[in-house]
Amino acid sequence: MTQPGLLDLALVRLDEAATHLQVDPDVIEKLKYPRETTKVRLMIRMDDGSRKSFLAWRCRYDDTRGPTKGGIRFHPDSNEDEVETLAFWMTFKCAVMNLPYGGGKGAVSVDPRKLSKAELERLSRAYIQAFARIVGPDRDIPAPDVYTNSMIMGWMADEYSQIVGQASPAVITGKPIALGGSVGRGDATARGGYYLVRDLASELGLEGRTRVAVQGFGNAGQYIASLLASDGNTIVAVSDSAGAVYSEDGLDVDLLIKAKAEGKSVVSTAGVRGHREISANELIAVDADLLVPAALESMIHEGNAASIKAKVILELANGPITPEADAILAEKRVTVLPDILANAGGVTVSYFEWVQNKQGYSWTLDEVHDRLRTIMVREGRAIWEIAQEKRVTWRTAAYIHALSRLAAAIEAHGTQPFFAS
Ligand code: NAD
């Protein structure tokens, strides 16, 4: 028997949500498979004059609610199953937030750290040349993901504009501000999660000063630690790929961010200001109220979920908790704020960037923050109400919330009963 793939596991959530709704079978049939996945081989000239090829994909999973939206990942382990799964999650994430988008995703199988900057630029432009007929401001809108950034988005937007013969900033989000990027995009993922735990504190039982552990100290991890610390919460533990540090009285977040900016691990701060080195497994189990996974997929699993003491988990990473660990946490009555809600601040501010590009008008930072907060709190509260009413986890409630919006759109396009009547 073949092992279930990542998409097979992700689809379990769809089946589960469907049991709570009266959904036409046509809807499930449509959402079970990606609409289109294109695979190409990109050939680029290397600095030494040789040519090298890289596999690349773009998946448009479902576009019923609008143009597909999703990042482009440059990673040596990228593959078609992962791209399609991430595009499936984007479909649900955009529906959770009620953004007028479907879900998409792209990837190149490459280790970008092995490329020079000029080679990286050629690869980024080659990606857009290959997919120019698939992407577009009203068709499919990429953004950064793992190992891609605003510089790469700038090159890609420029390449697309040259191909179509007109400036088209709305084709890609996460661009440099000088090329039509939005203020507030940098910390949007963490800020969305921060608004959720701050403004729904009473629903989450997190009132008062909170003790927080953060797993992963990159973009999402550093910003969430800073935002929560600035509110008087205590960051007791953080980790990165090299290890973890702990302080009962609270870590010095500025010191940790400085160490990362200098290219060092958080562990390099051990011995300073009461910081003490601990193991990665100890971080999961520290005495904290809130645990924030902000690293990679599947890091909370059957083997470590039972040791978690936190009452609430904010999934800033995509897919950090395996289905087995999810069941253990539900049994322990740990509240998990699921990735399709918790880290949706990033795509929400990407949507703001797209709107600003289409309007040719820039918003202020306060406008971006206010609008982000309004949407996070509105959808977070709606999901909490579904969880209460149906006595399900936040994750199942989030999938129910998204599925009801997707089903309404698919049914409005016409399902079998629609044509029978
Ligand atoms: P990043 O590369 O900036 O940071 C990742 C961090 O995880 C690094 O500090 C790395 O050292 C750490 N890490 C790696 N392996 C680890 C391990 N074994 N133990 C502990 N830490 C480890 O990436 P990011 O942009 O912060 O993204 C983190 C997660 O958030 C990913 O799952 C990503 O898909 C998700 N996410 C990010 C955004 C965004 O806007 N940045 C949006 C949505 C979702």
XYZ file of N, CA and C and ligand atoms in Angstrom, residues 73 93 145-146 185 189 215-221 239-241 260 294-296 299 316-318 343, ligand 1:
119
model
N 8.058 29.189 -3.406
C 9.081 28.681 -2.498
C 10.291 28.224 -3.307
N -7.333 29.267 3.510
C -6.911 30.462 4.261
C -7.589 31.715 3.693
N 7.658 33.218 -0.260
C 7.483 32.107 0.683
C 8.894 31.739 1.160
N 9.056 30.511 1.615
C 10.355 30.108 2.178
C 11.482 30.360 1.151
N 3.811 45.105 5.474
C 3.814 43.723 4.995
C 4.838 42.888 5.780
N 2.383 38.797 9.235
C 1.999 37.453 9.687
C 1.946 37.412 11.209
N 8.892 28.856 19.101
C 9.756 27.884 18.421
C 10.061 28.404 17.020
N 11.345 28.702 16.748
C 11.714 29.291 15.451
C 11.831 30.790 15.635
N 12.982 31.348 15.258
C 13.190 32.772 15.509
C 13.625 33.470 14.220
N 12.787 33.319 13.175
C 13.022 34.008 11.902
C 12.062 35.176 11.800
N 11.538 35.414 10.601
C 10.627 36.540 10.383
C 9.438 36.486 11.348
N 8.678 35.398 11.291
C 7.460 35.299 12.105
C 7.795 35.264 13.601
N 8.786 34.468 13.998
C 9.133 34.293 15.417
C 9.637 35.568 16.075
N 13.682 29.385 20.274
C 14.639 28.447 19.675
C 14.874 28.808 18.220
N 15.976 28.280 17.679
C 16.177 28.289 16.230
C 16.767 26.932 15.866
N 17.272 26.789 14.629
C 17.693 25.446 14.211
C 18.909 24.953 15.008
N 20.588 37.462 16.070
C 20.171 36.916 14.771
C 20.639 37.836 13.636
N 6.790 28.640 15.114
C 7.048 29.575 14.009
C 8.258 29.089 13.214
N 8.369 27.746 13.089
C 9.515 27.190 12.347
C 8.999 26.403 11.143
N 9.047 25.074 11.210
C 8.718 24.264 10.030
C 7.513 23.372 10.280
N 6.541 19.823 13.475
C 7.498 19.846 14.582
C 6.869 19.453 15.909
N 1.836 29.952 13.920
C 2.321 30.884 12.896
C 2.949 30.131 11.729
N 3.545 28.973 12.004
C 4.081 28.139 10.918
C 2.918 27.468 10.200
N 3.160 27.019 8.966
C 2.153 26.228 8.244
C 2.320 24.762 8.619
N -1.901 32.437 10.887
C -0.844 33.111 10.120
C -1.396 33.814 8.870
P 12.277 32.035 8.480
O 13.119 31.222 7.549
O 12.482 33.505 8.571
O 12.408 31.457 9.993
C 12.353 30.100 10.310
C 13.010 29.910 11.669
O 12.848 28.546 12.076
C 14.504 30.189 11.701
O 14.813 30.913 12.871
C 15.126 28.794 11.808
O 16.375 28.798 12.498
C 14.064 28.114 12.642
N 14.173 26.653 12.618
C 14.478 25.830 11.584
N 14.540 24.567 12.037
C 14.247 24.606 13.361
C 14.165 23.628 14.386
N 14.404 22.351 14.105
N 13.855 24.028 15.639
C 13.627 25.325 15.933
N 13.700 26.296 14.994
C 14.009 25.938 13.740
O 10.779 31.695 8.081
P 9.433 32.505 8.422
O 9.094 33.370 7.269
O 9.515 33.077 9.793
O 8.393 31.294 8.396
C 8.263 30.407 9.498
C 6.990 29.612 9.321
O 5.899 30.531 9.212
C 6.914 28.745 8.047
O 6.149 27.584 8.330
C 6.156 29.618 7.076
O 5.497 28.852 6.057
C 5.170 30.268 8.026
N 4.586 31.482 7.480
C 5.351 32.583 7.283
C 4.781 33.711 6.729
C 5.568 34.979 6.543
O 4.959 35.973 6.100
N 6.851 35.018 6.892
C 3.413 33.714 6.363
C 2.640 32.575 6.594
C 3.263 31.465 7.152
